[in-house]
XYZ file of C-alpha atoms in Angstrom:
152
model
C 66.089 30.496 40.218
C 67.478 27.049 39.423
C 65.412 25.554 42.251
C 62.290 26.987 40.645
C 63.265 25.515 37.269
C 63.964 22.131 38.864
C 60.598 22.211 40.634
C 58.801 23.179 37.414
C 60.604 20.408 35.537
C 59.685 17.910 38.252
C 56.032 18.915 38.084
C 56.142 18.648 34.296
C 57.640 15.143 34.493
C 55.014 14.166 37.072
C 52.196 15.382 34.794
C 53.742 13.702 31.746
C 54.034 10.375 33.542
C 50.437 10.613 34.704
C 49.332 11.443 31.159
C 51.154 8.396 29.813
C 49.365 6.291 32.420
C 45.968 7.609 31.377
C 46.852 6.961 27.728
C 47.802 3.350 28.460
C 44.503 2.797 30.273
C 42.582 4.467 27.434
C 44.046 1.982 24.931
C 42.595 -0.886 26.932
C 39.222 0.900 27.046
C 39.257 1.438 23.275
C 39.956 -2.247 22.707
C 37.098 -3.157 25.048
C 34.704 -0.889 23.145
C 35.778 -2.338 19.801
C 35.259 -5.871 21.070
C 31.788 -4.982 22.344
C 30.870 -3.429 18.980
C 32.250 -6.464 17.154
C 30.133 -8.702 19.368
C 27.077 -6.672 18.408
C 28.052 -6.972 14.717
C 28.310 -10.759 14.920
C 24.968 -10.920 16.709
C 23.407 -8.686 14.046
C 24.818 -10.845 11.231
C 23.586 -14.030 12.912
C 20.073 -12.655 13.408
C 19.980 -11.332 9.855
C 21.186 -14.655 8.469
C 18.674 -16.529 10.610
C 15.785 -14.350 9.443
C 16.765 -14.194 5.767
C 18.978 -16.550 3.805
C 21.324 -13.908 2.410
C 24.719 -14.414 0.802
C 27.842 -13.157 2.537
C 28.312 -10.016 0.414
C 24.677 -8.965 0.959
C 24.976 -9.554 4.721
C 28.097 -7.417 4.910
C 26.566 -4.750 2.684
C 23.586 -4.449 5.036
C 25.859 -4.319 8.060
C 28.035 -1.660 6.414
C 24.981 0.575 5.996
C 24.587 0.776 9.776
C 26.824 3.441 11.306
C 27.862 1.425 14.352
C 29.255 -1.358 12.126
C 30.763 0.747 9.325
C 34.244 0.641 10.916
C 34.384 -3.145 10.654
C 32.826 -3.599 7.208
C 34.928 -2.062 4.440
C 33.227 -1.085 1.198
C 32.963 -4.005 -1.185
C 33.605 -6.661 1.451
C 32.536 -9.995 -0.001
C 33.457 -12.377 2.797
C 33.596 -12.483 6.590
C 37.376 -12.743 6.362
C 37.370 -9.228 4.846
C 36.140 -7.708 8.111
C 38.537 -5.271 9.724
C 39.012 -6.829 13.129
C 40.561 -4.983 16.065
C 44.207 -5.838 16.574
C 43.365 -7.387 19.936
C 41.212 -10.108 18.316
C 43.010 -11.393 15.230
C 42.748 -15.065 16.248
C 39.049 -15.014 15.328
C 39.941 -15.152 11.632
C 40.098 -18.956 11.595
C 36.617 -19.172 13.102
C 35.367 -16.610 10.592
C 36.691 -18.635 7.690
C 35.018 -21.800 8.989
C 31.726 -19.962 9.518
C 31.892 -18.607 6.000
C 32.032 -22.055 4.424
C 29.368 -23.611 6.645
C 25.696 -24.192 5.933
C 23.321 -21.457 7.058
C 22.348 -22.867 10.487
C 25.916 -23.785 11.321
C 27.052 -20.313 10.257
C 24.410 -18.763 12.545
C 25.670 -20.838 15.463
C 29.273 -19.898 14.661
C 28.360 -16.208 14.518
C 26.534 -16.464 17.856
C 29.574 -18.242 19.291
C 31.845 -15.470 17.976
C 29.535 -12.840 19.474
C 29.703 -14.602 22.835
C 33.506 -14.892 22.644
C 33.866 -11.208 21.783
C 31.540 -10.203 24.608
C 33.448 -12.400 27.051
C 36.738 -10.834 25.937
C 35.162 -7.362 26.195
C 34.159 -8.093 29.804
C 37.695 -9.250 30.522
C 39.080 -6.049 29.003
C 36.629 -3.988 31.063
C 38.076 -5.544 34.219
C 41.592 -4.842 32.960
C 40.588 -1.246 32.248
C 39.224 -0.755 35.772
C 42.512 -1.962 37.220
C 44.624 -0.004 34.721
C 42.623 3.179 35.279
C 43.704 3.096 38.913
C 47.215 1.724 38.507
C 48.764 3.190 35.367
C 48.340 6.923 36.094
C 49.808 6.410 39.561
C 52.640 4.341 38.174
C 53.287 7.004 35.537
C 53.331 9.709 38.206
C 55.818 7.682 40.271
C 58.001 7.227 37.208
C 57.859 10.979 36.585
C 58.858 11.705 40.173
C 61.695 9.162 39.973
C 62.951 10.766 36.755
C 62.784 14.201 38.392
C 64.757 12.935 41.393
C 67.390 11.346 39.181
C 67.747 14.515 37.115
C 67.905 16.794 40.161
């Protein structure tokens, strides 16, 4: 009976470790998706600013009305620095502040540059996700098996 309980516990630890591995890989995927959406937001703001000379609050209000950008644009946001950036891209705040105080054409170029940087980082995270999707669940399973062996 105890052998059966040990085997069931070992299988449970194996499954738990694998689940933790999938969760770790999913976090990287979520960050990659957020970066891609943020890149699309910056591109949208740049195109909107290029087509119409709108003030910052009006630009953000129009972006907030679109469902795919609502997560980044809080209600009543008046400046680009008020955007809710993903935790994996907080260093973009300095560039946002400089784009906010720039003339219209310079701000468009800065927004395009930010879109390109976010897309480049999203591609990098996609590569990390592909590697993590293969590695982390296996590593978690091995850790579960090791824990089961040590507890046996």
